Each structure stands twice: as structure tokens, then as C-alpha cells.
């Protein structure tokens, strides 16, 4: 991922015009709907959980909650994924995991997201239940069965193994690769 990541960094920095062109080509209205995003990423035939995960990703990047991604939200999402600081990424992960928006992550929410990620990536190395158990054993120090944002961030930062696992599981490089390849394919045409 290292060399490709720097390639994506270069694309983000040097080809903003191409990102904008890609964005406007995919959505001439200047707004991307959830359906358009799924079409752009060629995400057909997903399981219900994987489909729900993509929905949740979309809504976490829809910062103003209007049901669309505008160009600023689109670039902010790409920038966060490529260059975001650890705390920024952890806050985004938390928002993504907190499906009911109550400010806490419970085991079911976390397990649902990890199952969905595995369905999308087709990587089933560690069962989601095992991941959730590990996270809660190490981070849920009060034993409440749910994590606040503060507990989640401090726990992930204090446990490099959990941080590494989260980073690997939440790596959306393959999504960015689809966008970049689509950009290059359209630029050639």
C-alpha cells in the first residue's frame, strides 16, 4: 500500500482539476446521491450488511445531512482517508460505527460494520465476533458493553494492536483505486 498510497497523495495534490472533472462527469448536477456513489464504485450485488455499510459511509461524509455529497464533501472524504490525522480518522470510525447516533458504540453495531467490511473486501481472516471481543476486552474498561468517543479514541491509541487492526479493516484504498482508475480511464477516452 505504501507506494500506491503516495501515488494517491500525488493525485490528490497535483490533479485537483481531474478530481473535479471526474466528480462533475459522474454527477453533472454537482451533487452525488447514494445511488450514484454505489454506481460509480460498481457496488452491485452486495449483501444487506455490506449495503448498509456503504450507506453509513455515505452519511458520515454527508456533513450537512442534505442527502448529497457535494465536491467539498467528496474531497474532504478523500483527504481524510489519505491524509487524516489519527484522531480525525478515529472520530470518523466512531461516527461510522455509531449507527443509531446515540454517541456510543455497542457490540452489535461494531460487529455489523465488521461483517459488512468483510463482505465488501472478501477478507475473512478474523471472525467479526473475535475482533469485537478483543476490542471490548481491551478498551471497555468499565465493562458497560458500549464505548463512548473518548473511550474509543484513548483505547485505540493505547493499544497499537487494535489501532493496527482498525487501520487495516477500515482501509478504503480499494475504493479510491476504483475512483482513480475510473478517472484515468475517462481521461484516456
PDB file of C-alpha atoms in Angstrom:
ATOM      1  CA  UNK A   1       0.000   0.000   0.000  1.00  0.00           C
ATOM      2  CA  UNK A   2       2.911   2.357   0.697  1.00  0.00           C
ATOM      3  CA  UNK A   3       3.898   3.158  -2.873  1.00  0.00           C
ATOM      4  CA  UNK A   4       0.319   3.246  -4.086  1.00  0.00           C
ATOM      5  CA  UNK A   5      -0.689   5.485  -1.201  1.00  0.00           C
ATOM      6  CA  UNK A   6       1.951   8.034  -2.158  1.00  0.00           C
ATOM      7  CA  UNK A   7       0.668   7.789  -5.732  1.00  0.00           C
ATOM      8  CA  UNK A   8      -2.833   8.604  -4.439  1.00  0.00           C
ATOM      9  CA  UNK A   9      -1.359  11.505  -2.449  1.00  0.00           C
ATOM     10  CA  UNK A  10       0.234  12.843  -5.634  1.00  0.00           C
ATOM     11  CA  UNK A  11      -3.063  12.520  -7.479  1.00  0.00           C
ATOM     12  CA  UNK A  12      -4.913  14.347  -4.723  1.00  0.00           C
ATOM     13  CA  UNK A  13      -2.385  17.182  -4.589  1.00  0.00           C
ATOM     14  CA  UNK A  14      -1.453  17.582  -8.227  1.00  0.00           C
ATOM     15  CA  UNK A  15      -4.631  16.636 -10.054  1.00  0.00           C
ATOM     16  CA  UNK A  16      -7.378  18.547  -8.246  1.00  0.00           C
ATOM     17  CA  UNK A  17      -8.667  19.600 -11.638  1.00  0.00           C
ATOM     18  CA  UNK A  18      -9.005  15.938 -12.645  1.00  0.00           C
ATOM     19  CA  UNK A  19     -10.817  15.095  -9.369  1.00  0.00           C
ATOM     20  CA  UNK A  20     -13.223  17.925 -10.101  1.00  0.00           C
ATOM     21  CA  UNK A  21     -13.646  16.800 -13.716  1.00  0.00           C
ATOM     22  CA  UNK A  22     -14.296  13.230 -12.546  1.00  0.00           C
ATOM     23  CA  UNK A  23     -16.772  14.450  -9.966  1.00  0.00           C
ATOM     24  CA  UNK A  24     -18.653  16.601 -12.482  1.00  0.00           C
ATOM     25  CA  UNK A  25     -18.599  13.866 -15.143  1.00  0.00           C
ATOM     26  CA  UNK A  26     -20.084  11.357 -12.707  1.00  0.00           C
ATOM     27  CA  UNK A  27     -22.608  13.876 -11.407  1.00  0.00           C
ATOM     28  CA  UNK A  28     -23.173  16.886 -13.665  1.00  0.00           C
ATOM     29  CA  UNK A  29     -25.528  18.375 -11.081  1.00  0.00           C
ATOM     30  CA  UNK A  30     -22.559  18.871  -8.765  1.00  0.00           C
ATOM     31  CA  UNK A  31     -24.122  16.564  -6.199  1.00  0.00           C
ATOM     32  CA  UNK A  32     -23.688  12.809  -5.768  1.00  0.00           C
ATOM     33  CA  UNK A  33     -26.538  10.741  -4.386  1.00  0.00           C
ATOM     34  CA  UNK A  34     -26.025   7.479  -2.550  1.00  0.00           C
ATOM     35  CA  UNK A  35     -27.246   5.591  -5.618  1.00  0.00           C
ATOM     36  CA  UNK A  36     -24.777   7.433  -7.862  1.00  0.00           C
ATOM     37  CA  UNK A  37     -21.909   6.688  -5.477  1.00  0.00           C
ATOM     38  CA  UNK A  38     -22.732   2.979  -5.494  1.00  0.00           C
ATOM     39  CA  UNK A  39     -22.942   3.042  -9.281  1.00  0.00           C
ATOM     40  CA  UNK A  40     -19.642   4.937  -9.554  1.00  0.00           C
ATOM     41  CA  UNK A  41     -17.922   2.354  -7.336  1.00  0.00           C
ATOM     42  CA  UNK A  42     -19.610  -0.542  -9.152  1.00  0.00           C
ATOM     43  CA  UNK A  43     -21.021  -1.939  -5.919  1.00  0.00           C
ATOM     44  CA  UNK A  44     -23.757  -4.217  -7.188  1.00  0.00           C
ATOM     45  CA  UNK A  45     -24.817  -7.500  -5.630  1.00  0.00           C
ATOM     46  CA  UNK A  46     -23.692  -6.699  -2.086  1.00  0.00           C
ATOM     47  CA  UNK A  47     -25.109  -8.368   0.993  1.00  0.00           C
ATOM     48  CA  UNK A  48     -27.586  -6.393   3.079  1.00  0.00           C
ATOM     49  CA  UNK A  49     -24.899  -5.701   5.697  1.00  0.00           C
ATOM     50  CA  UNK A  50     -22.376  -4.530   3.086  1.00  0.00           C
ATOM     51  CA  UNK A  51     -25.030  -2.336   1.506  1.00  0.00           C
ATOM     52  CA  UNK A  52     -25.794  -0.858   4.933  1.00  0.00           C
ATOM     53  CA  UNK A  53     -22.112  -0.156   5.487  1.00  0.00           C
ATOM     54  CA  UNK A  54     -21.843   1.781   2.221  1.00  0.00           C
ATOM     55  CA  UNK A  55     -24.944   3.725   3.239  1.00  0.00           C
ATOM     56  CA  UNK A  56     -23.359   4.540   6.594  1.00  0.00           C
ATOM     57  CA  UNK A  57     -20.078   5.640   4.937  1.00  0.00           C
ATOM     58  CA  UNK A  58     -22.054   7.926   2.637  1.00  0.00           C
ATOM     59  CA  UNK A  59     -23.991   9.503   5.504  1.00  0.00           C
ATOM     60  CA  UNK A  60     -20.859  10.111   7.588  1.00  0.00           C
ATOM     61  CA  UNK A  61     -19.337  12.028   4.667  1.00  0.00           C
ATOM     62  CA  UNK A  62     -22.583  13.927   4.005  1.00  0.00           C
ATOM     63  CA  UNK A  63     -21.533  16.575   6.521  1.00  0.00           C
ATOM     64  CA  UNK A  64     -24.525  18.866   6.090  1.00  0.00           C
ATOM     65  CA  UNK A  65     -27.005  15.959   6.097  1.00  0.00           C
ATOM     66  CA  UNK A  66     -28.749  17.002   2.881  1.00  0.00           C
ATOM     67  CA  UNK A  67     -28.605  13.519   1.298  1.00  0.00           C
ATOM     68  CA  UNK A  68     -25.953  14.502  -1.262  1.00  0.00           C
ATOM     69  CA  UNK A  69     -22.179  14.722  -1.450  1.00  0.00           C
ATOM     70  CA  UNK A  70     -21.015  17.971  -2.967  1.00  0.00           C
ATOM     71  CA  UNK A  71     -17.479  18.461  -4.240  1.00  0.00           C
ATOM     72  CA  UNK A  72     -16.205  19.835  -0.914  1.00  0.00           C
ATOM     73  CA  UNK A  73     -17.571  16.808   0.977  1.00  0.00           C
ATOM     74  CA  UNK A  74     -16.165  14.477  -1.694  1.00  0.00           C
ATOM     75  CA  UNK A  75     -12.654  15.956  -1.454  1.00  0.00           C
ATOM     76  CA  UNK A  76     -12.863  16.141   2.342  1.00  0.00           C
ATOM     77  CA  UNK A  77     -13.641  12.403   2.404  1.00  0.00           C
ATOM     78  CA  UNK A  78     -10.757  11.529   0.102  1.00  0.00           C
ATOM     79  CA  UNK A  79      -8.414  13.811   2.027  1.00  0.00           C
ATOM     80  CA  UNK A  80      -9.417  12.269   5.375  1.00  0.00           C
ATOM     81  CA  UNK A  81      -8.818   8.774   4.057  1.00  0.00           C
ATOM     82  CA  UNK A  82      -5.442   9.661   2.554  1.00  0.00           C
ATOM     83  CA  UNK A  83      -4.016  12.223   4.925  1.00  0.00           C
ATOM     84  CA  UNK A  84      -6.194  12.412   8.006  1.00  0.00           C
ATOM     85  CA  UNK A  85      -4.549  12.551  11.402  1.00  0.00           C
ATOM     86  CA  UNK A  86      -5.065   9.569  13.710  1.00  0.00           C
ATOM     87  CA  UNK A  87      -7.614  11.386  15.903  1.00  0.00           C
ATOM     88  CA  UNK A  88      -9.552  12.571  12.825  1.00  0.00           C
ATOM     89  CA  UNK A  89      -9.734   9.027  11.484  1.00  0.00           C
ATOM     90  CA  UNK A  90     -10.730   7.604  14.871  1.00  0.00           C
ATOM     91  CA  UNK A  91     -13.536  10.189  15.168  1.00  0.00           C
ATOM     92  CA  UNK A  92     -14.727   9.211  11.696  1.00  0.00           C
ATOM     93  CA  UNK A  93     -14.553   5.485  12.542  1.00  0.00           C
ATOM     94  CA  UNK A  94     -16.598   6.168  15.681  1.00  0.00           C
ATOM     95  CA  UNK A  95     -19.220   8.119  13.738  1.00  0.00           C
ATOM     96  CA  UNK A  96     -19.361   5.284  11.215  1.00  0.00           C
ATOM     97  CA  UNK A  97     -19.715   2.620  13.914  1.00  0.00           C
ATOM     98  CA  UNK A  98     -22.365   4.565  15.888  1.00  0.00           C
ATOM     99  CA  UNK A  99     -25.193   3.549  13.572  1.00  0.00           C
ATOM    100  CA  UNK A 100     -28.028   4.732  15.802  1.00  0.00           C
ATOM    101  CA  UNK A 101     -26.310   8.058  16.535  1.00  0.00           C
ATOM    102  CA  UNK A 102     -26.632   7.791  20.320  1.00  0.00           C
ATOM    103  CA  UNK A 103     -22.986   8.741  20.969  1.00  0.00           C
ATOM    104  CA  UNK A 104     -21.974   5.209  21.960  1.00  0.00           C
ATOM    105  CA  UNK A 105     -20.872   2.101  20.101  1.00  0.00           C
ATOM    106  CA  UNK A 106     -22.316  -1.195  21.251  1.00  0.00           C
ATOM    107  CA  UNK A 107     -21.077  -4.646  20.315  1.00  0.00           C
ATOM    108  CA  UNK A 108     -23.848  -5.279  17.772  1.00  0.00           C
ATOM    109  CA  UNK A 109     -23.094  -2.056  15.891  1.00  0.00           C
ATOM    110  CA  UNK A 110     -19.401  -2.880  15.750  1.00  0.00           C
ATOM    111  CA  UNK A 111     -19.974  -6.469  14.675  1.00  0.00           C
ATOM    112  CA  UNK A 112     -22.415  -5.412  11.938  1.00  0.00           C
ATOM    113  CA  UNK A 113     -19.870  -2.978  10.465  1.00  0.00           C
ATOM    114  CA  UNK A 114     -17.036  -5.516  10.571  1.00  0.00           C
ATOM    115  CA  UNK A 115     -19.204  -8.165   8.865  1.00  0.00           C
ATOM    116  CA  UNK A 116     -20.086  -5.649   6.171  1.00  0.00           C
ATOM    117  CA  UNK A 117     -16.456  -4.671   5.659  1.00  0.00           C
ATOM    118  CA  UNK A 118     -15.520  -8.319   5.273  1.00  0.00           C
ATOM    119  CA  UNK A 119     -18.326  -8.830   2.748  1.00  0.00           C
ATOM    120  CA  UNK A 120     -17.056  -5.899   0.695  1.00  0.00           C
ATOM    121  CA  UNK A 121     -13.350  -6.752   0.915  1.00  0.00           C
ATOM    122  CA  UNK A 122     -13.877 -10.523   0.728  1.00  0.00           C
ATOM    123  CA  UNK A 123     -11.300 -10.831   3.518  1.00  0.00           C
ATOM    124  CA  UNK A 124     -12.475 -13.178   6.260  1.00  0.00           C
ATOM    125  CA  UNK A 125      -9.221 -13.706   8.180  1.00  0.00           C
ATOM    126  CA  UNK A 126     -10.609 -12.974  11.647  1.00  0.00           C
ATOM    127  CA  UNK A 127     -14.271 -13.523  12.552  1.00  0.00           C
ATOM    128  CA  UNK A 128     -16.014 -10.222  13.439  1.00  0.00           C
ATOM    129  CA  UNK A 129     -17.065 -11.657  16.802  1.00  0.00           C
ATOM    130  CA  UNK A 130     -13.395 -12.203  17.688  1.00  0.00           C
ATOM    131  CA  UNK A 131     -12.488  -8.660  16.703  1.00  0.00           C
ATOM    132  CA  UNK A 132     -15.331  -7.180  18.749  1.00  0.00           C
ATOM    133  CA  UNK A 133     -14.449  -9.317  21.780  1.00  0.00           C
ATOM    134  CA  UNK A 134     -10.801  -8.207  21.587  1.00  0.00           C
ATOM    135  CA  UNK A 135     -11.742  -4.539  21.295  1.00  0.00           C
ATOM    136  CA  UNK A 136     -14.159  -4.674  24.221  1.00  0.00           C
ATOM    137  CA  UNK A 137     -11.795  -6.679  26.434  1.00  0.00           C
ATOM    138  CA  UNK A 138      -9.072  -4.071  25.990  1.00  0.00           C
ATOM    139  CA  UNK A 139     -10.998  -0.819  25.629  1.00  0.00           C
ATOM    140  CA  UNK A 140     -14.246  -1.188  27.601  1.00  0.00           C
ATOM    141  CA  UNK A 141     -12.526  -0.816  30.963  1.00  0.00           C
ATOM    142  CA  UNK A 142     -15.811  -0.084  32.788  1.00  0.00           C
ATOM    143  CA  UNK A 143     -17.403  -3.233  31.342  1.00  0.00           C
ATOM    144  CA  UNK A 144     -20.525  -1.382  30.184  1.00  0.00           C
ATOM    145  CA  UNK A 145     -20.760  -3.118  26.811  1.00  0.00           C
ATOM    146  CA  UNK A 146     -20.587   0.168  24.945  1.00  0.00           C
ATOM    147  CA  UNK A 147     -17.915   2.719  24.153  1.00  0.00           C
ATOM    148  CA  UNK A 148     -18.025   6.497  24.176  1.00  0.00           C
ATOM    149  CA  UNK A 149     -15.982   8.516  21.704  1.00  0.00           C
ATOM    150  CA  UNK A 150     -13.398   9.305  24.383  1.00  0.00           C
ATOM    151  CA  UNK A 151     -13.075   5.643  25.437  1.00  0.00           C
ATOM    152  CA  UNK A 152     -12.788   4.554  21.820  1.00  0.00           C
ATOM    153  CA  UNK A 153     -10.087   7.077  20.893  1.00  0.00           C
ATOM    154  CA  UNK A 154      -7.991   6.658  24.033  1.00  0.00           C
ATOM    155  CA  UNK A 155      -8.352   2.865  23.930  1.00  0.00           C
ATOM    156  CA  UNK A 156      -7.359   2.604  20.279  1.00  0.00           C
ATOM    157  CA  UNK A 157      -4.368   4.903  20.813  1.00  0.00           C
ATOM    158  CA  UNK A 158      -3.247   2.955  23.910  1.00  0.00           C
ATOM    159  CA  UNK A 159      -3.385  -0.417  22.141  1.00  0.00           C
ATOM    160  CA  UNK A 160      -1.289  -0.491  18.945  1.00  0.00           C
ATOM    161  CA  UNK A 161      -2.673  -3.916  18.008  1.00  0.00           C
ATOM    162  CA  UNK A 162      -6.228  -2.560  17.979  1.00  0.00           C
ATOM    163  CA  UNK A 163      -5.163   0.580  16.130  1.00  0.00           C
ATOM    164  CA  UNK A 164      -3.405  -1.546  13.510  1.00  0.00           C
ATOM    165  CA  UNK A 165      -6.422  -3.829  13.140  1.00  0.00           C
ATOM    166  CA  UNK A 166      -8.784  -0.848  12.767  1.00  0.00           C
ATOM    167  CA  UNK A 167      -6.475   0.789  10.245  1.00  0.00           C
ATOM    168  CA  UNK A 168      -6.283  -2.374   8.136  1.00  0.00           C
ATOM    169  CA  UNK A 169     -10.011  -3.089   8.301  1.00  0.00           C
ATOM    170  CA  UNK A 170     -11.040   0.497   7.600  1.00  0.00           C
ATOM    171  CA  UNK A 171      -8.601   0.943   4.713  1.00  0.00           C
ATOM    172  CA  UNK A 172     -10.714   2.212   1.822  1.00  0.00           C
ATOM    173  CA  UNK A 173      -7.793   2.304  -0.608  1.00  0.00           C
ATOM    174  CA  UNK A 174      -9.590  -0.122  -2.913  1.00  0.00           C
ATOM    175  CA  UNK A 175     -12.494   2.338  -3.176  1.00  0.00           C
ATOM    176  CA  UNK A 176     -10.071   5.140  -4.001  1.00  0.00           C
ATOM    177  CA  UNK A 177      -8.375   2.882  -6.553  1.00  0.00           C
ATOM    178  CA  UNK A 178     -11.731   2.415  -8.311  1.00  0.00           C
ATOM    179  CA  UNK A 179     -12.221   6.183  -8.396  1.00  0.00           C
ATOM    180  CA  UNK A 180      -8.660   6.767  -9.663  1.00  0.00           C
ATOM    181  CA  UNK A 181      -8.879   4.034 -12.301  1.00  0.00           C
ATOM    182  CA  UNK A 182     -12.195   5.438 -13.453  1.00  0.00           C
ATOM    183  CA  UNK A 183     -10.588   8.878 -13.595  1.00  0.00           C
ATOM    184  CA  UNK A 184      -7.685   7.607 -15.670  1.00  0.00           C
ATOM    185  CA  UNK A 185      -9.917   5.523 -17.924  1.00  0.00           C
ATOM    186  CA  UNK A 186     -12.115   8.563 -18.616  1.00  0.00           C
ATOM    187  CA  UNK A 187      -9.047  10.782 -19.133  1.00  0.00           C
ATOM    188  CA  UNK A 188      -7.763   8.378 -21.806  1.00  0.00           C
ATOM    189  CA  UNK A 189     -11.128   8.341 -23.617  1.00  0.00           C
TER     190      UNK A 189
END
